[in-house]
mmCIF file of C-alpha atoms and ligand atoms in Angstrom:
data_model
loop_
_atom_site.group_PDB
_atom_site.id
_atom_site.type_symbol
_atom_site.label_atom_id
_atom_site.label_comp_id
_atom_site.label_asym_id
_atom_site.label_seq_id
_atom_site.Cartn_x
_atom_site.Cartn_y
_atom_site.Cartn_z
ATOM 1 C CA UNK H 1 101.851 121.506 106.635
ATOM 2 C CA UNK H 2 101.143 122.722 110.153
ATOM 3 C CA UNK H 3 104.349 123.666 111.928
ATOM 4 C CA UNK H 4 103.183 122.290 115.274
ATOM 5 C CA UNK H 5 102.883 118.725 113.908
ATOM 6 C CA UNK H 6 105.050 116.437 115.991
ATOM 7 C CA UNK H 7 107.776 114.736 113.939
ATOM 8 C CA UNK H 8 108.919 111.427 115.335
ATOM 9 C CA UNK H 9 110.898 109.565 112.699
ATOM 10 C CA UNK H 10 113.031 109.808 109.598
ATOM 11 C CA UNK H 11 110.897 109.077 106.545
ATOM 12 C CA UNK H 12 112.767 107.152 103.823
ATOM 13 C CA UNK H 13 111.919 108.107 100.210
ATOM 14 C CA UNK H 14 112.841 105.309 97.789
ATOM 15 C CA UNK H 15 112.013 103.129 94.760
ATOM 16 C CA UNK H 16 113.029 99.995 96.676
ATOM 17 C CA UNK H 17 109.902 97.819 96.899
ATOM 18 C CA UNK H 18 111.634 95.043 98.858
ATOM 19 C CA UNK H 19 112.679 97.494 101.587
ATOM 20 C CA UNK H 20 109.103 98.826 101.697
ATOM 21 C CA UNK H 21 107.727 95.271 101.935
ATOM 22 C CA UNK H 22 110.072 94.574 104.832
ATOM 23 C CA UNK H 23 108.779 97.683 106.650
ATOM 24 C CA UNK H 24 105.191 96.502 106.196
ATOM 25 C CA UNK H 25 106.112 93.071 107.624
ATOM 26 C CA UNK H 26 107.713 94.780 110.648
ATOM 27 C CA UNK H 27 104.501 96.702 111.388
ATOM 28 C CA UNK H 28 105.628 99.948 109.721
ATOM 29 C CA UNK H 29 103.773 102.581 107.707
ATOM 30 C CA UNK H 30 104.532 102.776 103.968
ATOM 31 C CA UNK H 31 103.039 105.178 101.409
ATOM 32 C CA UNK H 32 102.754 103.814 97.865
ATOM 33 C CA UNK H 33 101.266 104.772 94.496
ATOM 34 C CA UNK H 34 98.076 103.232 93.111
ATOM 35 C CA UNK H 35 96.148 104.028 89.927
ATOM 36 C CA UNK H 36 93.784 106.332 91.902
ATOM 37 C CA UNK H 37 95.752 108.235 94.588
ATOM 38 C CA UNK H 38 98.674 107.372 96.885
ATOM 39 C CA UNK H 39 97.783 105.115 99.815
ATOM 40 C CA UNK H 40 99.286 104.902 103.301
ATOM 41 C CA UNK H 41 99.711 101.201 103.988
ATOM 42 C CA UNK H 42 100.010 98.991 107.052
ATOM 43 C CA UNK H 43 99.499 95.268 107.688
ATOM 44 C CA UNK H 44 95.684 95.110 107.788
ATOM 45 C CA UNK H 45 95.670 92.267 110.337
ATOM 46 C CA UNK H 46 98.094 93.949 112.776
ATOM 47 C CA UNK H 47 96.063 95.984 115.275
ATOM 48 C CA UNK H 48 99.031 98.021 116.511
ATOM 49 C CA UNK H 49 100.251 98.913 113.014
ATOM 50 C CA UNK H 50 96.754 100.046 112.017
ATOM 51 C CA UNK H 51 96.506 102.035 115.251
ATOM 52 C CA UNK H 52 99.714 103.892 114.297
ATOM 53 C CA UNK H 53 98.270 104.520 110.851
ATOM 54 C CA UNK H 54 95.202 106.279 112.322
ATOM 55 C CA UNK H 55 97.508 108.424 114.490
ATOM 56 C CA UNK H 56 99.857 109.356 111.604
ATOM 57 C CA UNK H 57 96.935 110.583 109.489
ATOM 58 C CA UNK H 58 94.987 112.117 112.358
ATOM 59 C CA UNK H 59 92.074 110.005 111.133
ATOM 60 C CA UNK H 60 88.871 109.685 113.194
ATOM 61 C CA UNK H 61 88.557 106.118 114.554
ATOM 62 C CA UNK H 62 85.039 105.717 113.111
ATOM 63 C CA UNK H 63 86.314 105.865 109.515
ATOM 64 C CA UNK H 64 87.115 102.320 108.294
ATOM 65 C CA UNK H 65 89.994 101.397 105.959
ATOM 66 C CA UNK H 66 90.153 99.684 102.580
ATOM 67 C CA UNK H 67 92.139 96.423 102.569
ATOM 68 C CA UNK H 68 94.270 96.006 99.431
ATOM 69 C CA UNK H 69 94.892 92.546 97.972
ATOM 70 C CA UNK H 70 97.035 91.311 95.065
ATOM 71 C CA UNK H 71 94.814 88.390 94.095
ATOM 72 C CA UNK H 72 91.003 88.217 93.716
ATOM 73 C CA UNK H 73 91.011 84.855 95.560
ATOM 74 C CA UNK H 74 92.247 86.629 98.703
ATOM 75 C CA UNK H 75 88.813 88.262 99.018
ATOM 76 C CA UNK H 76 87.557 84.876 100.241
ATOM 77 C CA UNK H 77 90.009 84.866 103.153
ATOM 78 C CA UNK H 78 88.809 88.262 104.387
ATOM 79 C CA UNK H 79 85.048 87.806 104.023
ATOM 80 C CA UNK H 80 82.323 85.463 105.228
ATOM 81 C CA UNK H 81 79.932 85.690 102.257
ATOM 82 C CA UNK H 82 80.244 86.861 98.643
ATOM 83 C CA UNK H 83 77.000 87.351 96.685
ATOM 84 C CA UNK H 84 77.171 86.249 93.046
ATOM 85 C CA UNK H 85 76.771 89.830 91.756
ATOM 86 C CA UNK H 86 79.936 90.743 93.710
ATOM 87 C CA UNK H 87 81.795 87.919 91.966
ATOM 88 C CA UNK H 88 80.626 89.390 88.661
ATOM 89 C CA UNK H 89 81.905 92.849 89.660
ATOM 90 C CA UNK H 90 85.264 91.388 90.672
ATOM 91 C CA UNK H 91 85.596 89.590 87.345
ATOM 92 C CA UNK H 92 84.881 92.826 85.500
ATOM 93 C CA UNK H 93 86.819 95.357 87.605
ATOM 94 C CA UNK H 94 89.605 93.632 89.571
ATOM 95 C CA UNK H 95 92.301 94.845 89.337
ATOM 96 C CA UNK H 96 90.972 98.410 89.154
ATOM 97 C CA UNK H 97 89.512 101.394 91.005
ATOM 98 C CA UNK H 98 86.559 99.537 92.538
ATOM 99 C CA UNK H 99 86.226 98.758 96.263
ATOM 100 C CA UNK H 100 83.724 96.147 97.460
ATOM 101 C CA UNK H 101 82.199 96.214 100.955
ATOM 102 C CA UNK H 102 81.435 92.653 102.111
ATOM 103 C CA UNK H 103 80.614 90.849 105.384
ATOM 104 C CA UNK H 104 83.944 90.444 107.165
ATOM 105 C CA UNK H 105 85.700 87.280 108.302
ATOM 106 C CA UNK H 106 86.741 87.089 111.991
ATOM 107 C CA UNK H 107 90.469 87.482 111.145
ATOM 108 C CA UNK H 108 89.931 91.148 110.206
ATOM 109 C CA UNK H 109 90.475 93.209 113.378
ATOM 110 C CA UNK H 110 87.889 95.700 114.659
ATOM 111 C CA UNK H 111 90.205 98.657 114.259
ATOM 112 C CA UNK H 112 90.553 98.095 110.477
ATOM 113 C CA UNK H 113 86.776 98.115 109.923
ATOM 114 C CA UNK H 114 86.092 100.763 112.604
ATOM 115 C CA UNK H 115 83.995 98.153 114.403
ATOM 116 C CA UNK H 116 81.695 97.499 111.410
ATOM 117 C CA UNK H 117 80.679 93.945 110.534
ATOM 118 C CA UNK H 118 81.824 94.590 106.969
ATOM 119 C CA UNK H 119 85.238 94.983 105.333
ATOM 120 C CA UNK H 120 86.135 97.077 102.256
ATOM 121 C CA UNK H 121 88.485 95.387 99.769
ATOM 122 C CA UNK H 122 90.123 96.333 96.507
ATOM 123 C CA UNK H 123 92.810 95.081 94.147
ATOM 124 C CA UNK H 124 94.738 98.066 92.767
ATOM 125 C CA UNK H 125 95.704 98.164 89.088
ATOM 126 C CA UNK H 126 99.266 99.357 89.652
ATOM 127 C CA UNK H 127 102.500 97.385 89.325
ATOM 128 C CA UNK H 128 104.246 98.946 92.341
ATOM 129 C CA UNK H 129 101.221 98.491 94.608
ATOM 130 C CA UNK H 130 100.753 94.865 93.563
ATOM 131 C CA UNK H 131 104.470 94.168 93.922
ATOM 132 C CA UNK H 132 104.446 95.642 97.437
ATOM 133 C CA UNK H 133 101.470 93.531 98.513
ATOM 134 C CA UNK H 134 103.017 90.358 97.032
ATOM 135 C CA UNK H 135 106.505 90.908 98.426
ATOM 136 C CA UNK H 136 105.184 91.737 101.895
ATOM 137 C CA UNK H 137 102.944 88.669 101.895
ATOM 138 C CA UNK H 138 100.357 90.764 103.778
ATOM 139 C CA UNK H 139 96.957 92.315 103.166
ATOM 140 C CA UNK H 140 97.562 96.056 103.202
ATOM 141 C CA UNK H 141 95.075 98.450 104.818
ATOM 142 C CA UNK H 142 95.492 101.803 103.087
ATOM 143 C CA UNK H 143 93.580 105.047 103.298
ATOM 144 C CA UNK H 144 94.668 107.901 101.030
ATOM 145 C CA UNK H 145 98.117 109.105 102.181
ATOM 146 C CA UNK H 146 97.121 112.637 103.227
ATOM 147 C CA UNK H 147 96.606 114.207 106.642
ATOM 148 C CA UNK H 148 92.930 113.684 107.489
ATOM 149 C CA UNK H 149 90.634 116.256 105.847
ATOM 150 C CA UNK H 150 93.176 117.325 103.192
ATOM 151 C CA UNK H 151 93.172 116.731 99.414
ATOM 152 C CA UNK H 152 94.332 113.226 98.470
ATOM 153 C CA UNK H 153 97.952 112.951 97.236
ATOM 154 C CA UNK H 154 98.601 112.233 93.575
ATOM 155 C CA UNK H 155 102.436 112.471 93.720
ATOM 156 C CA UNK H 156 105.000 111.259 96.262
ATOM 157 C CA UNK H 157 105.866 114.913 96.937
ATOM 158 C CA UNK H 158 102.255 115.496 98.099
ATOM 159 C CA UNK H 159 102.641 112.604 100.533
ATOM 160 C CA UNK H 160 105.952 114.012 101.768
ATOM 161 C CA UNK H 161 104.334 117.420 102.357
ATOM 162 C CA UNK H 162 101.653 115.912 104.609
ATOM 163 C CA UNK H 163 103.405 112.987 106.293
ATOM 164 C CA UNK H 164 107.193 113.502 106.377
ATOM 165 C CA UNK H 165 108.417 112.493 109.827
ATOM 166 C CA UNK H 166 105.175 110.681 110.640
ATOM 167 C CA UNK H 167 105.607 107.513 108.546
ATOM 168 C CA UNK H 168 108.442 105.061 107.825
ATOM 169 C CA UNK H 169 108.772 105.130 104.069
ATOM 170 C CA UNK H 170 107.434 106.576 100.807
ATOM 171 C CA UNK H 171 107.594 104.530 97.585
ATOM 172 C CA UNK H 172 108.006 107.087 94.821
ATOM 173 C CA UNK H 173 106.355 106.088 91.528
ATOM 174 C CA UNK H 174 104.885 108.711 89.184
ATOM 175 C CA UNK H 175 101.742 110.895 89.304
ATOM 176 C CA UNK H 176 98.661 108.716 89.697
ATOM 177 C CA UNK H 177 96.527 107.939 86.649
ATOM 178 C CA UNK H 178 92.971 108.799 87.788
ATOM 179 C CA UNK H 179 93.569 111.402 90.514
ATOM 180 C CA UNK H 180 90.281 110.547 92.287
ATOM 181 C CA UNK H 181 89.729 107.620 94.644
ATOM 182 C CA UNK H 182 88.078 104.273 93.948
ATOM 183 C CA UNK H 183 84.328 103.763 93.769
ATOM 184 C CA UNK H 184 83.079 102.127 97.002
ATOM 185 C CA UNK H 185 80.202 99.670 96.493
ATOM 186 C CA UNK H 186 78.278 97.970 99.298
ATOM 187 C CA UNK H 187 77.691 94.280 98.481
ATOM 188 C CA UNK H 188 75.858 93.159 101.620
ATOM 189 C CA UNK H 189 72.305 93.396 100.228
ATOM 190 C CA UNK H 190 70.419 92.030 97.227
ATOM 191 C CA UNK H 191 72.066 94.418 94.740
ATOM 192 C CA UNK H 192 75.117 96.733 94.621
ATOM 193 C CA UNK H 193 74.806 100.136 96.342
ATOM 194 C CA UNK H 194 77.379 102.876 95.644
ATOM 195 C CA UNK H 195 78.587 104.450 98.911
ATOM 196 C CA UNK H 196 81.242 106.687 97.330
ATOM 197 C CA UNK H 197 81.280 107.666 93.642
ATOM 198 C CA UNK H 198 84.761 107.217 92.202
ATOM 199 C CA UNK H 199 86.898 106.336 89.234
ATOM 200 C CA UNK H 200 84.563 103.561 88.036
ATOM 201 C CA UNK H 201 81.339 105.286 86.947
ATOM 202 C CA UNK H 202 77.721 104.231 87.538
ATOM 203 C CA UNK H 203 77.427 103.765 83.766
ATOM 204 C CA UNK H 204 80.365 101.314 83.747
ATOM 205 C CA UNK H 205 78.901 99.432 86.714
ATOM 206 C CA UNK H 206 75.376 99.163 85.300
ATOM 207 C CA UNK H 207 76.808 97.803 82.032
ATOM 208 C CA UNK H 208 77.862 94.775 84.116
ATOM 209 C CA UNK H 209 75.252 94.815 86.927
ATOM 210 C CA UNK H 210 72.123 96.570 85.662
ATOM 211 C CA UNK H 211 70.655 97.012 89.135
ATOM 212 C CA UNK H 212 73.334 99.211 90.712
ATOM 213 C CA UNK H 213 72.156 102.325 92.598
ATOM 214 C CA UNK H 214 73.525 105.238 94.618
ATOM 215 C CA UNK H 215 72.792 105.116 98.332
ATOM 216 C CA UNK H 216 70.580 107.867 99.718
ATOM 217 C CA UNK H 217 72.209 110.115 102.311
ATOM 218 C CA UNK H 218 70.630 108.619 105.471
ATOM 219 C CA UNK H 219 71.569 105.120 104.350
ATOM 220 C CA UNK H 220 75.060 106.398 103.600
ATOM 221 C CA UNK H 221 75.790 107.781 107.064
ATOM 222 C CA UNK H 222 74.627 104.454 108.507
ATOM 223 C CA UNK H 223 76.611 102.164 106.225
ATOM 224 C CA UNK H 224 79.685 104.390 105.842
ATOM 225 C CA UNK H 225 80.000 106.561 108.972
ATOM 226 C CA UNK H 226 83.353 108.061 107.915
ATOM 227 C CA UNK H 227 81.756 109.970 105.039
ATOM 228 C CA UNK H 228 80.346 112.513 107.550
ATOM 229 C CA UNK H 229 83.789 113.986 108.198
ATOM 230 C CA UNK H 230 85.529 116.940 106.533
ATOM 231 C CA UNK H 231 87.259 115.833 103.303
ATOM 232 C CA UNK H 232 89.483 116.974 100.419
ATOM 233 C CA UNK H 233 89.913 120.552 101.709
ATOM 234 C CA UNK H 234 92.971 122.688 100.833
ATOM 235 C CA UNK H 235 94.086 125.715 102.876
ATOM 236 C CA UNK H 236 92.064 128.017 100.613
ATOM 237 C CA UNK H 237 88.385 128.741 100.069
ATOM 238 C CA UNK H 238 86.850 126.540 97.365
ATOM 239 C CA UNK H 239 83.955 128.110 95.423
ATOM 240 C CA UNK H 240 81.863 126.379 92.784
ATOM 241 C CA UNK H 241 80.935 128.286 89.635
ATOM 242 C CA UNK H 242 78.648 127.306 86.755
ATOM 243 C CA UNK H 243 79.648 126.266 83.254
ATOM 244 C CA UNK H 244 79.791 128.432 81.191
ATOM 245 C CA UNK H 245 81.444 130.679 83.742
ATOM 246 C CA UNK H 246 80.063 134.172 83.196
ATOM 247 C CA UNK H 247 81.239 135.845 86.404
ATOM 248 C CA UNK H 248 84.617 137.508 86.624
ATOM 249 C CA UNK H 249 87.208 135.627 88.648
ATOM 250 C CA UNK H 250 89.157 137.939 90.989
ATOM 251 C CA UNK H 251 92.712 138.596 89.764
ATOM 252 C CA UNK H 252 94.323 137.099 92.883
ATOM 253 C CA UNK H 253 92.249 133.904 92.743
ATOM 254 C CA UNK H 254 92.680 130.582 90.921
ATOM 255 C CA UNK H 255 90.409 128.873 88.403
ATOM 256 C CA UNK H 256 90.067 125.252 87.344
ATOM 257 C CA UNK H 257 87.446 124.046 84.899
ATOM 258 C CA UNK H 258 86.607 123.231 81.301
ATOM 259 C CA UNK H 259 86.446 126.784 79.919
ATOM 260 C CA UNK H 260 86.630 130.374 81.129
ATOM 261 C CA UNK H 261 88.149 131.849 84.267
ATOM 262 C CA UNK H 262 90.266 134.257 82.251
ATOM 263 C CA UNK H 263 92.210 136.790 84.288
ATOM 264 C CA UNK H 264 92.665 134.425 87.263
ATOM 265 C CA UNK H 265 96.171 134.464 88.781
ATOM 266 C CA UNK H 266 96.464 130.696 88.369
ATOM 267 C CA UNK H 267 94.342 128.861 85.829
ATOM 268 C CA UNK H 268 93.941 125.276 84.643
ATOM 269 C CA UNK H 269 91.728 124.643 81.639
ATOM 270 C CA UNK H 270 91.073 120.907 81.486
ATOM 271 C CA UNK H 271 90.821 119.068 78.173
ATOM 272 C CA UNK H 272 88.038 116.800 79.460
ATOM 273 C CA UNK H 273 86.187 115.900 82.650
ATOM 274 C CA UNK H 274 88.649 113.019 83.190
ATOM 275 C CA UNK H 275 91.562 115.442 82.800
ATOM 276 C CA UNK H 276 89.866 117.816 85.289
ATOM 277 C CA UNK H 277 89.535 114.937 87.786
ATOM 278 C CA UNK H 278 93.141 113.902 87.185
ATOM 279 C CA UNK H 279 94.425 117.410 88.029
ATOM 280 C CA UNK H 280 92.022 118.618 90.741
ATOM 281 C CA UNK H 281 93.882 117.631 93.924
ATOM 282 C CA UNK H 282 97.328 118.551 92.573
ATOM 283 C CA UNK H 283 95.914 121.934 91.503
ATOM 284 C CA UNK H 284 94.596 122.503 95.048
ATOM 285 C CA UNK H 285 98.052 121.836 96.456
ATOM 286 C CA UNK H 286 99.730 124.085 93.888
ATOM 287 C CA UNK H 287 97.348 126.920 94.840
ATOM 288 C CA UNK H 288 98.298 126.461 98.508
ATOM 289 C CA UNK H 289 101.994 126.757 97.682
ATOM 290 C CA UNK H 290 101.370 129.980 95.758
ATOM 291 C CA UNK H 291 99.452 131.425 98.720
ATOM 292 C CA UNK H 292 96.153 131.670 96.816
ATOM 293 C CA UNK H 293 93.155 132.278 99.109
ATOM 294 C CA UNK H 294 90.236 131.429 96.767
ATOM 295 C CA UNK H 295 89.926 128.638 94.204
ATOM 296 C CA UNK H 296 87.027 128.881 91.730
ATOM 297 C CA UNK H 297 86.042 125.437 90.440
ATOM 298 C CA UNK H 298 83.688 124.978 87.537
ATOM 299 C CA UNK H 299 80.786 122.565 87.962
ATOM 300 C CA UNK H 300 80.418 119.667 85.531
ATOM 301 C CA UNK H 301 77.403 117.481 84.652
ATOM 302 C CA UNK H 302 77.130 114.685 87.256
ATOM 303 C CA UNK H 303 77.419 111.830 84.759
ATOM 304 C CA UNK H 304 80.283 109.371 84.232
ATOM 305 C CA UNK H 305 83.404 110.429 86.126
ATOM 306 C CA UNK H 306 81.683 113.840 86.515
ATOM 307 C CA UNK H 307 79.619 112.411 89.365
ATOM 308 C CA UNK H 308 82.736 111.609 91.431
ATOM 309 C CA UNK H 309 84.313 114.943 90.508
ATOM 310 C CA UNK H 310 81.206 116.860 91.681
ATOM 311 C CA UNK H 311 81.193 114.836 94.925
ATOM 312 C CA UNK H 312 84.815 115.881 95.666
ATOM 313 C CA UNK H 313 84.172 119.517 94.642
ATOM 314 C CA UNK H 314 81.100 119.783 96.881
ATOM 315 C CA UNK H 315 82.919 118.306 99.859
ATOM 316 C CA UNK H 316 85.946 120.556 99.283
ATOM 317 C CA UNK H 317 83.648 123.597 99.128
ATOM 318 C CA UNK H 318 81.649 122.589 102.218
HETATM 319 O O1 TXA D 401 91.294 104.792 95.678
HETATM 320 C C1 TXA D 401 91.177 104.538 96.888
HETATM 321 O O2 TXA D 401 90.176 103.976 97.352
HETATM 322 C C2 TXA D 401 92.341 104.945 97.806
HETATM 323 C C3 TXA D 401 93.557 104.110 97.431
HETATM 324 C C4 TXA D 401 94.720 104.346 98.356
HETATM 325 O O3 TXA D 401 93.213 102.756 97.392
HETATM 326 N N1 TXA D 401 91.984 104.770 99.175
HETATM 327 C C5 TXA D 401 91.083 105.576 99.805
HETATM 328 O O4 TXA D 401 90.916 105.310 101.155
HETATM 329 O O5 TXA D 401 90.496 106.476 99.250
HETATM 330 P P1 TXA D 401 90.168 106.297 102.167
HETATM 331 O O6 TXA D 401 90.428 105.712 103.497
HETATM 332 O O7 TXA D 401 90.623 107.667 101.925
HETATM 333 O O8 TXA D 401 88.665 106.095 101.841
HETATM 334 C C6 TXA D 401 88.027 104.866 102.163
HETATM 335 C C7 TXA D 401 86.535 104.969 101.954
HETATM 336 C C8 TXA D 401 85.891 105.842 103.019
HETATM 337 O O9 TXA D 401 84.829 106.569 102.416
HETATM 338 C C9 TXA D 401 85.353 104.815 104.000
HETATM 339 O O10 TXA D 401 84.264 105.293 104.753
HETATM 340 C C10 TXA D 401 84.942 103.675 103.061
HETATM 341 O O11 TXA D 401 85.965 103.664 102.084
HETATM 342 N N2 TXA D 401 84.912 102.370 103.749
HETATM 343 C C11 TXA D 401 85.973 101.634 104.174
HETATM 344 N N3 TXA D 401 85.555 100.512 104.797
HETATM 345 C C12 TXA D 401 84.210 100.532 104.764
HETATM 346 C C13 TXA D 401 83.186 99.641 105.244
HETATM 347 N N4 TXA D 401 83.492 98.518 105.891
HETATM 348 N N5 TXA D 401 81.902 99.990 105.031
HETATM 349 C C14 TXA D 401 81.592 101.129 104.363
HETATM 350 N N6 TXA D 401 82.505 102.010 103.905
HETATM 351 C C15 TXA D 401 83.802 101.718 104.089
HETATM 352 MG MG1 MG D 402 90.821 109.691 101.951
#
């Protein structure tokens, strides 16, 4: 991490959920595992705590946060209207890697939603995350627990690398299951609109709600302003290569993909697209530690989880 980052506190690393819950109640910042990536949590209704969260991450103020709940009924407290198709999605995917964007209730502060009239909500499918939310008795606003612009963390060590000295506590847990973030779906119109592809695929969504679509890019920057910013980028050049990969990979570079890339200094051959997604961000961070300057990433077909993987690869390469 950058050496000029200002450290201001001792970060506790622990398995103690009750201590973490206490920190949340006191307005502190707590990183915790979820099934997607690690989140950096604060009391979603505490303006000052959320303000500190934006500062710790270096996050632009126009990028709203996802509020995490431990009970589907809590969605009612945070929103003013829930269309019936959103209820159907909740029944099918809560708990799980799906985030719903709904009209917000007045109790949700401006800072949490970046001034939008909507609020993003999800119920994580992870014991530690749910335990933390329940024990704190709070709704927990949590972006991914990386410094803004960097790859999302999939282990507590990744969080430590980015945020040691900037947050109160890290709950350890193990490497996250999916490795890519949740799917963000706007539920303010007549049918669901995907704002960010993620760990729940379009195919899984349309099996439950046939009329689910991807937003087009102009609609996206309007409904989800934060998506314009730099994202997922390691301290190395990311280059996309086709599958099959016919070009030679330079000997001092790294390769991640489904097949090929022989001769690369560091190489990860994934067993499946899901396995590729699971390992992508941790591979980026490993390349950084080994001082690798170029990471060659193989493209995959943009179907199923492949759509979210291609989204992250394209943003990392941008
Ligand atoms: O899997 C995940 O979603 C992880 C874990 C920790 O839950 N969280 C996560 O948060 O990825 P973050 O802050 O890195 O990404 C949140 C995404 C951004 O694309 C943001 O623009 C969008 O959700 N978002 C949040 N609130 C929104 C709103 N009210 N309207 C539209 N988009 C929103
Ligand atoms: Mg993020």
